[in-house]
Short mmCIF file of C-alpha atoms in Angstrom, two decimals:
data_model
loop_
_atom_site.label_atom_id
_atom_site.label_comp_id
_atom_site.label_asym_id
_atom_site.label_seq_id
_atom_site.Cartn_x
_atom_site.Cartn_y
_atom_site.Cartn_z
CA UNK A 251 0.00 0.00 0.00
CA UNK A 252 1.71 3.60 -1.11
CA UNK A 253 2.27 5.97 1.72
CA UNK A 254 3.60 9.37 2.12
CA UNK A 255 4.90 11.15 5.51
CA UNK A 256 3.67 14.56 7.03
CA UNK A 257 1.14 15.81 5.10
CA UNK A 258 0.79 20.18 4.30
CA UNK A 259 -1.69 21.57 6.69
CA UNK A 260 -5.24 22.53 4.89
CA UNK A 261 -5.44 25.36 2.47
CA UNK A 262 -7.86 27.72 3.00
CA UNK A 263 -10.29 29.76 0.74
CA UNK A 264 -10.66 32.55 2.69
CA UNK A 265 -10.81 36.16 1.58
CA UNK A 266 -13.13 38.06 4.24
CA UNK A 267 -16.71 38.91 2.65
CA UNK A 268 -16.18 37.48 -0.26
CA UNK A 269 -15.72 34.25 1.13
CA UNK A 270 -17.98 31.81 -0.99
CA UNK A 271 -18.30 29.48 1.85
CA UNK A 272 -18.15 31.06 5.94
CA UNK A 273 -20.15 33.66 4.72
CA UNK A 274 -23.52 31.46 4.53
CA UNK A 275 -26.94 32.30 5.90
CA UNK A 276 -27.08 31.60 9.17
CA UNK A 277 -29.51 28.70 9.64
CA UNK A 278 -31.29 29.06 12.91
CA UNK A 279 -32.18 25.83 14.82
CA UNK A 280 -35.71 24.95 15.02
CA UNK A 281 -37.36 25.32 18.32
CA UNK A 282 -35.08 27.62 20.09
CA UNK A 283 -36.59 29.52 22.50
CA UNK A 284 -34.04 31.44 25.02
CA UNK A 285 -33.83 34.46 26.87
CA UNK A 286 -32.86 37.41 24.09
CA UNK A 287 -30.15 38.04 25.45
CA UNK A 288 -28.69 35.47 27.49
CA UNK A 289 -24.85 34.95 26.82
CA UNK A 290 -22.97 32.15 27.61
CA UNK A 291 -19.95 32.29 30.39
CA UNK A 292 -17.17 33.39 28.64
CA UNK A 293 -18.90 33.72 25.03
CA UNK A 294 -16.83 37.04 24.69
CA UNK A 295 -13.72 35.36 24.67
CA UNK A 296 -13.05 36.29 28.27
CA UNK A 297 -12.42 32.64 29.62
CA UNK A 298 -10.64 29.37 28.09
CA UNK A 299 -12.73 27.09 26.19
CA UNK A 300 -11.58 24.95 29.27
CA UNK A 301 -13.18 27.38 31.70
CA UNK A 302 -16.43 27.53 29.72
CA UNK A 303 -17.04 23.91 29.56
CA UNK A 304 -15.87 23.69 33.82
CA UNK A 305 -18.98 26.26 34.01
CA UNK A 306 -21.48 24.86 32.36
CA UNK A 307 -20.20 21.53 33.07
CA UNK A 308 -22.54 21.04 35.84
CA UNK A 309 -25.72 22.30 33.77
CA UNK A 310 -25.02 19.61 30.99
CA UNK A 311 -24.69 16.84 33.63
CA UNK A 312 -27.93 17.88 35.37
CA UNK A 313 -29.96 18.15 31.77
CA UNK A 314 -28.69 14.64 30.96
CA UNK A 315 -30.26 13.16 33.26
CA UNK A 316 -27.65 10.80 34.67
CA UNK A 317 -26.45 9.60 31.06
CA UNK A 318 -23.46 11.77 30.87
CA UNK A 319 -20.45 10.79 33.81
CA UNK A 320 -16.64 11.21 33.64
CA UNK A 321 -16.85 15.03 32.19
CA UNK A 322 -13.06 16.05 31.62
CA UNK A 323 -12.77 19.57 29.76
CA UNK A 324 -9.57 20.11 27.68
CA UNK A 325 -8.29 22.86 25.24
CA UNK A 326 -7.05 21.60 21.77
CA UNK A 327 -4.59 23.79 19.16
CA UNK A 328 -8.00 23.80 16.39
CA UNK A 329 -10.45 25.77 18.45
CA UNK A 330 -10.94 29.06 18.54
CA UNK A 331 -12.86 31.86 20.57
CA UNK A 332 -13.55 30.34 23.65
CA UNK A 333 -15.44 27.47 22.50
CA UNK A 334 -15.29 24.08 24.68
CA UNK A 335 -14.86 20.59 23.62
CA UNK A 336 -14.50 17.69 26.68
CA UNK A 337 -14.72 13.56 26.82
CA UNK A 338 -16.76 11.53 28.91
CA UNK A 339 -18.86 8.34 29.32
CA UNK A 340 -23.03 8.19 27.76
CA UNK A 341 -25.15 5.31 28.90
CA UNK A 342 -27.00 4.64 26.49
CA UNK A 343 -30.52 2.75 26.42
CA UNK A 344 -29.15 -0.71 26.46
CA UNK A 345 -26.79 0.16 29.64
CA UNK A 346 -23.90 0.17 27.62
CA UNK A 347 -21.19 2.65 28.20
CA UNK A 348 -19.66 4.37 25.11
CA UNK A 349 -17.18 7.03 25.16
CA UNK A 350 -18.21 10.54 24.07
CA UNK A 351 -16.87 14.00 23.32
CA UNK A 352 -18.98 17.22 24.17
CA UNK A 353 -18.56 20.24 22.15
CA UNK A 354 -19.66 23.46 23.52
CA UNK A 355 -20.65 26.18 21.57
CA UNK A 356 -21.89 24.67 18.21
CA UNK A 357 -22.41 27.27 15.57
CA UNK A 358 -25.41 27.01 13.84
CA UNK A 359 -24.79 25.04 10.34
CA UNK A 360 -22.96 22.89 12.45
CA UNK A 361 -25.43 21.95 14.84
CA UNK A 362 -28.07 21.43 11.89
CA UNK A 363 -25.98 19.12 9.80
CA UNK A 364 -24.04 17.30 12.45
CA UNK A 365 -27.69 16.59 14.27
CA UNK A 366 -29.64 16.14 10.79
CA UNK A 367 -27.27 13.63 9.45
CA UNK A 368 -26.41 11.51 12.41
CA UNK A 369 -27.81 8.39 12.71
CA UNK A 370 -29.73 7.03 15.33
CA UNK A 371 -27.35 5.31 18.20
CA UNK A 372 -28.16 1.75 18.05
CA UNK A 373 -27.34 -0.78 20.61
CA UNK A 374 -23.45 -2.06 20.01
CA UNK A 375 -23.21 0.72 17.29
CA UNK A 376 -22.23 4.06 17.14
CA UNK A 377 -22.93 4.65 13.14
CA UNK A 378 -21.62 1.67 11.84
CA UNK A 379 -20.48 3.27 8.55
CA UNK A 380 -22.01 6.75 8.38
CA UNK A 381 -19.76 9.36 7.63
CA UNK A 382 -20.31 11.46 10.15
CA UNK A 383 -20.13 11.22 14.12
CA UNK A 384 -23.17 9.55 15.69
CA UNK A 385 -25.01 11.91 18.01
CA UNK A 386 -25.88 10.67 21.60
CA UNK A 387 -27.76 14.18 22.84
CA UNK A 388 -27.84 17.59 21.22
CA UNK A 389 -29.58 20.88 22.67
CA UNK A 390 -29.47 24.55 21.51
CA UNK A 391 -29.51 25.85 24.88
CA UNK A 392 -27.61 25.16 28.50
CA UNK A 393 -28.73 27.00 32.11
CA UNK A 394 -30.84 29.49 30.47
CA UNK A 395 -28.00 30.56 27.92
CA UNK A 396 -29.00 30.78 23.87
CA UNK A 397 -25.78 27.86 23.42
CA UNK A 398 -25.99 25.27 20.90
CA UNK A 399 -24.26 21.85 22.22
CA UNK A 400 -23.52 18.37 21.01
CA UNK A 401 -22.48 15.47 22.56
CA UNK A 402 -20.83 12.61 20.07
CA UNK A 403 -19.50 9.43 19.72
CA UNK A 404 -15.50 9.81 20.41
CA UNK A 405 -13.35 8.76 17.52
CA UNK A 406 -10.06 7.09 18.51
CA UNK A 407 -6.37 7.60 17.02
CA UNK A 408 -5.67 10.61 14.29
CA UNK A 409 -6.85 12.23 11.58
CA UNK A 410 -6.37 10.64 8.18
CA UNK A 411 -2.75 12.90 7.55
CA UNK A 412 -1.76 10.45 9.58
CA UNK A 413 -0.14 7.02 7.68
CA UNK A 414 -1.97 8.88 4.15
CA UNK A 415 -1.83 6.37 1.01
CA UNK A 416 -4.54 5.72 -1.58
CA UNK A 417 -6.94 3.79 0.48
CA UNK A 418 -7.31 6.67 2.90
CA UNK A 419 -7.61 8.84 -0.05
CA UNK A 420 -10.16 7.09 -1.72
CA UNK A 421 -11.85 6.43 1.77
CA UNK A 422 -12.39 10.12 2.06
CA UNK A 423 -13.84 10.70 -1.41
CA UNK A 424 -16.22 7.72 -0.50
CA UNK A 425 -16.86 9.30 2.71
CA UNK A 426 -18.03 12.53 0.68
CA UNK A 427 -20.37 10.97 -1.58
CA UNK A 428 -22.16 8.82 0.80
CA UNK A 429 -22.08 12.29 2.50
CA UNK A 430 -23.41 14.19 0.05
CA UNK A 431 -26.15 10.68 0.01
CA UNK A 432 -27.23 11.57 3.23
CA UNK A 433 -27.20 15.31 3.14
CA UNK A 434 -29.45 15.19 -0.12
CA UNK A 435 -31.89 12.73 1.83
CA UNK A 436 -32.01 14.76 4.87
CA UNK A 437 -32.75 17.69 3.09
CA UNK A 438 -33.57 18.72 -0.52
CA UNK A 439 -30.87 20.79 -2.30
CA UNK A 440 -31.72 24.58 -1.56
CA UNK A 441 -31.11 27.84 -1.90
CA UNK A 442 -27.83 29.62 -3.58
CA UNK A 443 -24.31 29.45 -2.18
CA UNK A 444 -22.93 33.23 -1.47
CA UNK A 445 -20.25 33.50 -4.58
CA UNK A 446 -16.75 34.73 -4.20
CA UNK A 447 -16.19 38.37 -5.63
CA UNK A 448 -13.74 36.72 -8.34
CA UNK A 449 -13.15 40.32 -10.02
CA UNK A 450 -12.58 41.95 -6.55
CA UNK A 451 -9.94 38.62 -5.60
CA UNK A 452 -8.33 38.98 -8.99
CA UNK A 453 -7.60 42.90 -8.96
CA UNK A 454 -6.94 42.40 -5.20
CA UNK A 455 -4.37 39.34 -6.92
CA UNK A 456 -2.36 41.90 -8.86
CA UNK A 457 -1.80 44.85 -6.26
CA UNK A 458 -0.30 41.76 -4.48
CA UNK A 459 2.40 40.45 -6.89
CA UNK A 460 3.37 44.30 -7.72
CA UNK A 461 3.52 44.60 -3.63
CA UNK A 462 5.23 41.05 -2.54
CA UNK A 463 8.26 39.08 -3.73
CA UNK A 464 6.24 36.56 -5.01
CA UNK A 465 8.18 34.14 -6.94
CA UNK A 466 7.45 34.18 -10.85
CA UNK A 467 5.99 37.76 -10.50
CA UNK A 468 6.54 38.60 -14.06
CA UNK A 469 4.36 34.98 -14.73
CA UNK A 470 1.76 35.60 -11.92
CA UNK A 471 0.88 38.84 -13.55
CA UNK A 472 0.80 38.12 -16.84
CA UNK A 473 -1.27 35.02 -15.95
CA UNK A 474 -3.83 36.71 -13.88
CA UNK A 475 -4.31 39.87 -15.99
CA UNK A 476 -5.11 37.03 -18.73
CA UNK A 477 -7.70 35.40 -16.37
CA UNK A 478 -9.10 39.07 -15.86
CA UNK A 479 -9.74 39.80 -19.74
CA UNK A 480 -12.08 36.54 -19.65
CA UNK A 481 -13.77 36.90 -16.39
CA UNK A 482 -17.14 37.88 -17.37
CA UNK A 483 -17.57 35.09 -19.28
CA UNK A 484 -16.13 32.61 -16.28
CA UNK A 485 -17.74 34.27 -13.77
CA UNK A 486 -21.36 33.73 -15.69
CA UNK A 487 -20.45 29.92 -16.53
CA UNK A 488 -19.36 29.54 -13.10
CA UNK A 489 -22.76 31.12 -11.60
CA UNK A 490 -24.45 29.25 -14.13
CA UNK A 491 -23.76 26.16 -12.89
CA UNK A 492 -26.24 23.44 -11.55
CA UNK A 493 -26.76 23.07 -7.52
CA UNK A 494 -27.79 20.23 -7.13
CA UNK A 495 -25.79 18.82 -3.96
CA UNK A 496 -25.10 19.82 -0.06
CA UNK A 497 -21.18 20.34 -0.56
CA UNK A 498 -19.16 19.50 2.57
CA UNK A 499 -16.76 22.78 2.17
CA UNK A 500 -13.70 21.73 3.78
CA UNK A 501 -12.66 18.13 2.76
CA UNK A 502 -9.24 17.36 3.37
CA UNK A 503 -7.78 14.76 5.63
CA UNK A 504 -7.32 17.12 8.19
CA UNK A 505 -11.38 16.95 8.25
CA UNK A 506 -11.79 12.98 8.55
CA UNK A 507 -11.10 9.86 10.82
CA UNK A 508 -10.99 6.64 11.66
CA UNK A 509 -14.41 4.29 13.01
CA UNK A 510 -12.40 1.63 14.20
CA UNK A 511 -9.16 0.45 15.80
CA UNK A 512 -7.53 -1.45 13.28
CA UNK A 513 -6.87 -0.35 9.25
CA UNK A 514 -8.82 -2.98 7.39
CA UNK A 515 -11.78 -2.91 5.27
CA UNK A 516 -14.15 -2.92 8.10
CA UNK A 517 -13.36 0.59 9.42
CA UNK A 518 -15.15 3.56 7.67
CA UNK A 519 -13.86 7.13 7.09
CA UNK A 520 -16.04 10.01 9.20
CA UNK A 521 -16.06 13.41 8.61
CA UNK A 522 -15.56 15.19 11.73
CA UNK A 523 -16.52 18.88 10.85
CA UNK A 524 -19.80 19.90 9.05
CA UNK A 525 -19.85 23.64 9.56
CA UNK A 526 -19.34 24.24 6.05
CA UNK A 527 -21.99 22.26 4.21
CA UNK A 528 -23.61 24.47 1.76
CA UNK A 529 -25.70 24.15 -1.20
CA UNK A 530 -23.76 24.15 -4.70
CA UNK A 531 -21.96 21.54 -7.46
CA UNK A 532 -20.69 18.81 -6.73
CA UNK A 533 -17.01 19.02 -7.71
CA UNK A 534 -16.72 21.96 -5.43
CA UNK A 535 -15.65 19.47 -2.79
CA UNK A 536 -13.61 17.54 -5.06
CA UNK A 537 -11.46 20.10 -6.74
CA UNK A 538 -10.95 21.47 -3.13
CA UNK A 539 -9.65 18.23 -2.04
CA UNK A 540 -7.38 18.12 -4.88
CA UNK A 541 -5.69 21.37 -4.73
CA UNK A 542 -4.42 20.65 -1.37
CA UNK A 543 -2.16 18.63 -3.21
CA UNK A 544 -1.03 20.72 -6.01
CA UNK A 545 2.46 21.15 -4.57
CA UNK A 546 2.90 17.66 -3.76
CA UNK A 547 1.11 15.18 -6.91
CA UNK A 548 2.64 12.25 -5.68
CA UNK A 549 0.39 12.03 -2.83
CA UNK A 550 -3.17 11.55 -4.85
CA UNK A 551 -1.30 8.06 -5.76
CA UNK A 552 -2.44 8.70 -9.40
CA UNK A 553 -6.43 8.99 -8.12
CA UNK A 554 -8.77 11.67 -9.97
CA UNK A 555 -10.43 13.28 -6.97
CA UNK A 556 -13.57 14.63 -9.59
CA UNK A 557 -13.70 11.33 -11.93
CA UNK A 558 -13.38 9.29 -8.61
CA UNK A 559 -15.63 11.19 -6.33
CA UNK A 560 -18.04 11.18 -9.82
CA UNK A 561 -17.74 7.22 -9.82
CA UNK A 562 -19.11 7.15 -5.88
CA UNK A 563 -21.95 9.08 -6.11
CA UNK A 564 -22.80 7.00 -8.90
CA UNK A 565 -22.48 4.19 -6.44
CA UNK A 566 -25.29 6.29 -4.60
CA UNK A 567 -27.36 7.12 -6.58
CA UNK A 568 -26.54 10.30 -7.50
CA UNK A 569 -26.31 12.66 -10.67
CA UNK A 570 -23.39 13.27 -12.61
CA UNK A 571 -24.75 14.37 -15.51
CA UNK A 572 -23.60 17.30 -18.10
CA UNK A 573 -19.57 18.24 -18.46
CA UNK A 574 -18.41 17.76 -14.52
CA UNK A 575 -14.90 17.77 -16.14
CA UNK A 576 -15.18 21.41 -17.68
CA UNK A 577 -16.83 22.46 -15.00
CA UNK A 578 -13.99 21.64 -12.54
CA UNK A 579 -11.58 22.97 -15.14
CA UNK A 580 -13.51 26.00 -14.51
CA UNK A 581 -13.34 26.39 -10.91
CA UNK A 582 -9.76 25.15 -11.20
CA UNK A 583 -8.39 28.41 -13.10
CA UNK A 584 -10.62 30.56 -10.68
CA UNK A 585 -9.33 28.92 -7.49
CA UNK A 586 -5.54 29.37 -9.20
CA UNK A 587 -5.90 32.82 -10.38
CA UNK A 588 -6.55 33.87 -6.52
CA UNK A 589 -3.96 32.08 -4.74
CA UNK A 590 -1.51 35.00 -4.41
CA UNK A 591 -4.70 36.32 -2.23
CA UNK A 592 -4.52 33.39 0.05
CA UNK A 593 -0.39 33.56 0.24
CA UNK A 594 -0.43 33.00 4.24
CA UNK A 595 -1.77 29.49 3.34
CA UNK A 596 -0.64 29.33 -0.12
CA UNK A 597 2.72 30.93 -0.11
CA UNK A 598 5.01 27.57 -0.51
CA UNK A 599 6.80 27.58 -3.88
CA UNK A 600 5.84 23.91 -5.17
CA UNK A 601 1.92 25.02 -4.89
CA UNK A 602 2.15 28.00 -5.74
CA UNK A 603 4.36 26.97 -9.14
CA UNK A 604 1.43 24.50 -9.74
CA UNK A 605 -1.19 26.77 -9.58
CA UNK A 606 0.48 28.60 -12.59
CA UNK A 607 0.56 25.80 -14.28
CA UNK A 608 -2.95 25.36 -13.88
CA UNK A 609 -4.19 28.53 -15.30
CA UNK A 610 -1.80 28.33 -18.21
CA UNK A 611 -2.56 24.77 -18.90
CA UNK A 612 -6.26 24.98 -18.55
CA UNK A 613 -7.67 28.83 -19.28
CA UNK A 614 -7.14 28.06 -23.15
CA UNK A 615 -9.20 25.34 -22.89
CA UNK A 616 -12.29 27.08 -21.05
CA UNK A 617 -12.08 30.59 -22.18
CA UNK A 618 -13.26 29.62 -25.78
#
């Protein structure tokens, strides 16, 4: 089986407003009803995460009736804000014990798609082979506060950067589509993902280059202005595109784990964070996981994220119809065109080499 080491941390497409994916509608739980204007302990960043969860701790065991036991807060390097994430011990309806974590605030997509798409705990199960984290208890508020919550079955061992070959990456790409399964079935497709300002990111693009010491400057200009003459007629292909799936937003190994102790065929690949999930095409999530490897090719094993992730829908069910592979060619070029935006998680050499090579390679063929 091919393996690689360390694997590059997540790229981001981030660019403030213009963000086509954190800037989503805010979906608002059904049947909240909390005080206005009741805050959480430490909501304002004030306390840990740690401290949070210690302060609410008590709340949580009391609303779970005697379910919950063993509640041991900890701060990890991902969170932010003062958000709270813990492990501990549900009983469950059977008696059993299984282990648990606790995550304390839940933003709102999150909280909808993480509770919408978990499956039902079953007796000796925690999900079997759903892709996402089975859901023991959920609540949107805690002692009177307006604070979404979850409480999940804990995953053991790493994330998927850890011991990466092809059978984790095609794992993942499974993981998406029976994902995207799920998402579709919970929920009809709806709605209209907020688009990224492409001619704002591309003139924002060029002040960079002239500004930085980007490498190939001369290129990176020349490539991007080239980009900019055909924009209107991307952009409007782009926008024209069909939405027809719930996208996850942030697939990359980073985002997934193990179900399961040992690496065989019986374990099944979960995707651990669904605060992305937005409406839009399909190959959204698969071009996104393959650009995290532009700088290092080796390490898709000679897999086609779009043609593969196309064949596992299939698998499902799902539509693949019309020209996916233009399409991604599309968003491709776009994504490339703005990377000098995104330098702080884009800046190394090797990607940011390939991503030329993607515009010049691929704009002739889509801007006709």
């Amino acid at each position: 089986m091919d393996r690689l080491g360390a694997m590059p941390e997540p790229l981001r497409e981030e660019a403030g407003p213009a963000n086509g994916h954190r800037a989503h509608a805010v979906h608002q739980p059904p049947h909240s009803h909390h005080p206005p204007h009741a805050h959480a302990p430490g909501s304002a960043g004030a306390h840990s995460g740690r401290s949070l969860g210690e302060a609410l701790g008590p709340a949580l065991l009391q609303h779970c009736d005697g379910r919950l036991r063993d509640l041991a807060w900890f701060r990890s390097s991902w969170q932010r804000g003062g958000a709270a994430t813990g492990f501990g011990r549900w009983r469950t309806d059977d008696g059993a014990e299984r282990e648990v974590m606790i995550k304390l605030p839940v933003g709102p997509d999150e909280y909808r798609w993480t509770t919408d798409l978990a499956p039902p705990p079953t007796p000796g199960s925690a999900g079997s082979d759903h892709p996402t984290p089975a859901v023991f208890a959920s609540g949107t508020s805690l002692a009177g506060y307006d604070l979404a919550w979850l409480i999940m079955e804990r995953l053991e061992g790493h994330t998927l950067n850890q011991g990466w070959c092809r059978q984790s990456l095609e794992d993942l790409l499974m993981a998406a589509a029976r994902m995207q399964a799920c998402a579709i079935r919970a929920a009809p497709v709806s709605g209209r993902p907020n688009e990224f300002d492409w001619d704002r990111l591309l003139h924002r693009a060029r002040d960079l280059i002239r500004e930085s010491v980007l490498p190939e400057a001369h290129h990176w200009s020349e490539s991007v202005r080239k980009v900019q003459k055909v924009l209107p007629f991307l952009a409007k292909r782009w926008a024209a595109r069909p939405i027809d799936s719930w996208c996850h937003g942030d697939l990359h190994p980073g985002n997934a784990m193990w179900r399961g102790k040992s690496p065989d065929t019986t374990r099944a690949c979960v995707l651990i964070d669904l605060a992305l999930v937005h409406p839009g095409h399909w190959v959204e999530d698969a071009v996104y996981l393959e650009r995290q490897f532009w700088g290092r090719p080796e390490a898709l094993f000679g897999v086609h994220p779009v043609s593969q992730l196309a064949r596992y829908r299939r698998d499902f069910g799902l539509r693949t119809d019309g020209d996916y592979g233009a399409l991604a060619n599309l968003r491709r070029v776009l994504i490339a065109a703005c990377a000098p935006v995104w330098i702080d998680g884009e800046g190394h050499p090797k990607y940011l080499h390939a991503a030329l090579e993607t515009i010049d390679r691929l704009l002739p063929q889509i801007a006709r």
